Amino acid sequence: LFAPPGFDAMAASRSVWIGNLNSDVTMEMLNAAFSQFGPIESCRLLDIKNCAFINYFNVEDATNARLTM
């Protein structure tokens, strides 16, 4: 993968990317699994790419989810 100079994949962000998802995963499953870390602003499931994005209201919640999951 190409990353620009200075790119930090673990930099603080309110967004969490989840990859390699099973095709059976639903929005409800994602919300149930990731809401334990804090209120979710939005959740986007990209079925075709087998990935999802979870956006939290707080950077701390996203960081905790990223480090725990």
PDB file of C-alpha atoms in Angstrom:
ATOM      1  CA  LEU A   1       0.000   0.000   0.000  1.00  0.00           C
ATOM      2  CA  PHE A   2       1.128   3.510  -0.754  1.00  0.00           C
ATOM      3  CA  ALA A   3       1.024   6.053   2.069  1.00  0.00           C
ATOM      4  CA  PRO A   4       2.144   9.662   1.823  1.00  0.00           C
ATOM      5  CA  PRO A   5       5.213  10.737   3.827  1.00  0.00           C
ATOM      6  CA  GLY A   6       4.304  11.415   7.431  1.00  0.00           C
ATOM      7  CA  PHE A   7       1.061   9.399   7.260  1.00  0.00           C
ATOM      8  CA  ASP A   8       0.200   7.866  10.623  1.00  0.00           C
ATOM      9  CA  ALA A   9      -2.482   5.168  10.508  1.00  0.00           C
ATOM     10  CA  MET A  10      -2.943   5.383  14.288  1.00  0.00           C
ATOM     11  CA  ALA A  11      -3.280   9.173  14.420  1.00  0.00           C
ATOM     12  CA  ALA A  12      -6.200  10.421  16.476  1.00  0.00           C
ATOM     13  CA  SER A  13      -9.405  10.395  14.449  1.00  0.00           C
ATOM     14  CA  ARG A  14     -13.113  10.053  15.118  1.00  0.00           C
ATOM     15  CA  SER A  15     -13.340   7.425  12.360  1.00  0.00           C
ATOM     16  CA  VAL A  16     -12.600   3.712  12.655  1.00  0.00           C
ATOM     17  CA  TRP A  17     -12.133   1.542   9.563  1.00  0.00           C
ATOM     18  CA  ILE A  18     -13.030  -2.150   9.835  1.00  0.00           C
ATOM     19  CA  GLY A  19     -11.839  -4.426   7.045  1.00  0.00           C
ATOM     20  CA  ASN A  20     -12.185  -8.032   5.933  1.00  0.00           C
ATOM     21  CA  LEU A  21     -15.776  -8.240   7.127  1.00  0.00           C
ATOM     22  CA  ASN A  22     -17.791 -11.379   6.555  1.00  0.00           C
ATOM     23  CA  SER A  23     -20.635 -10.840   4.098  1.00  0.00           C
ATOM     24  CA  ASP A  24     -23.112 -11.762   6.875  1.00  0.00           C
ATOM     25  CA  VAL A  25     -22.228  -8.673   8.949  1.00  0.00           C
ATOM     26  CA  THR A  26     -25.079  -6.161   9.249  1.00  0.00           C
ATOM     27  CA  MET A  27     -25.351  -2.538  10.358  1.00  0.00           C
ATOM     28  CA  GLU A  28     -27.107  -3.746  13.514  1.00  0.00           C
ATOM     29  CA  MET A  29     -24.199  -6.043  14.336  1.00  0.00           C
ATOM     30  CA  LEU A  30     -21.677  -3.248  13.822  1.00  0.00           C
ATOM     31  CA  ASN A  31     -23.662  -0.830  15.973  1.00  0.00           C
ATOM     32  CA  ALA A  32     -24.027  -3.421  18.740  1.00  0.00           C
ATOM     33  CA  ALA A  33     -20.309  -4.266  18.721  1.00  0.00           C
ATOM     34  CA  PHE A  34     -18.960  -0.723  18.497  1.00  0.00           C
ATOM     35  CA  SER A  35     -21.489   1.265  20.546  1.00  0.00           C
ATOM     36  CA  GLN A  36     -19.938  -0.203  23.694  1.00  0.00           C
ATOM     37  CA  PHE A  37     -17.084   2.291  23.225  1.00  0.00           C
ATOM     38  CA  GLY A  38     -19.293   5.376  23.032  1.00  0.00           C
ATOM     39  CA  PRO A  39     -22.022   7.123  21.060  1.00  0.00           C
ATOM     40  CA  ILE A  40     -21.761   6.543  17.313  1.00  0.00           C
ATOM     41  CA  GLU A  41     -22.336   9.481  14.992  1.00  0.00           C
ATOM     42  CA  SER A  42     -22.603   7.350  11.853  1.00  0.00           C
ATOM     43  CA  CYS A  43     -21.941   3.874  10.549  1.00  0.00           C
ATOM     44  CA  ARG A  44     -21.360   3.013   6.896  1.00  0.00           C
ATOM     45  CA  LEU A  45     -21.166  -0.565   5.651  1.00  0.00           C
ATOM     46  CA  LEU A  46     -19.601  -1.083   2.223  1.00  0.00           C
ATOM     47  CA  ASP A  47     -20.824  -4.578   1.304  1.00  0.00           C
ATOM     48  CA  ILE A  48     -18.981  -4.713  -2.010  1.00  0.00           C
ATOM     49  CA  LYS A  49     -15.643  -3.948  -0.361  1.00  0.00           C
ATOM     50  CA  ASN A  50     -16.277  -5.998   2.817  1.00  0.00           C
ATOM     51  CA  CYS A  51     -15.471  -3.066   5.062  1.00  0.00           C
ATOM     52  CA  ALA A  52     -17.150  -0.467   7.238  1.00  0.00           C
ATOM     53  CA  PHE A  53     -16.516   2.943   8.753  1.00  0.00           C
ATOM     54  CA  ILE A  54     -17.670   3.812  12.258  1.00  0.00           C
ATOM     55  CA  ASN A  55     -17.632   7.511  13.130  1.00  0.00           C
ATOM     56  CA  TYR A  56     -17.777   8.483  16.770  1.00  0.00           C
ATOM     57  CA  PHE A  57     -18.627  11.850  18.267  1.00  0.00           C
ATOM     58  CA  ASN A  58     -15.423  11.749  20.370  1.00  0.00           C
ATOM     59  CA  VAL A  59     -11.836  10.991  19.346  1.00  0.00           C
ATOM     60  CA  GLU A  60     -11.264   9.172  22.642  1.00  0.00           C
ATOM     61  CA  ASP A  61     -14.093   6.698  21.937  1.00  0.00           C
ATOM     62  CA  ALA A  62     -12.768   5.978  18.445  1.00  0.00           C
ATOM     63  CA  THR A  63      -9.236   5.507  19.760  1.00  0.00           C
ATOM     64  CA  ASN A  64     -10.465   3.117  22.459  1.00  0.00           C
ATOM     65  CA  ALA A  65     -12.448   1.094  19.887  1.00  0.00           C
ATOM     66  CA  ARG A  66      -9.472   0.961  17.527  1.00  0.00           C
ATOM     67  CA  LEU A  67      -7.104  -0.249  20.244  1.00  0.00           C
ATOM     68  CA  THR A  68      -9.547  -2.746  21.755  1.00  0.00           C
ATOM     69  CA  MET A  69     -11.028  -4.406  18.683  1.00  0.00           C
TER      70      MET A  69
END
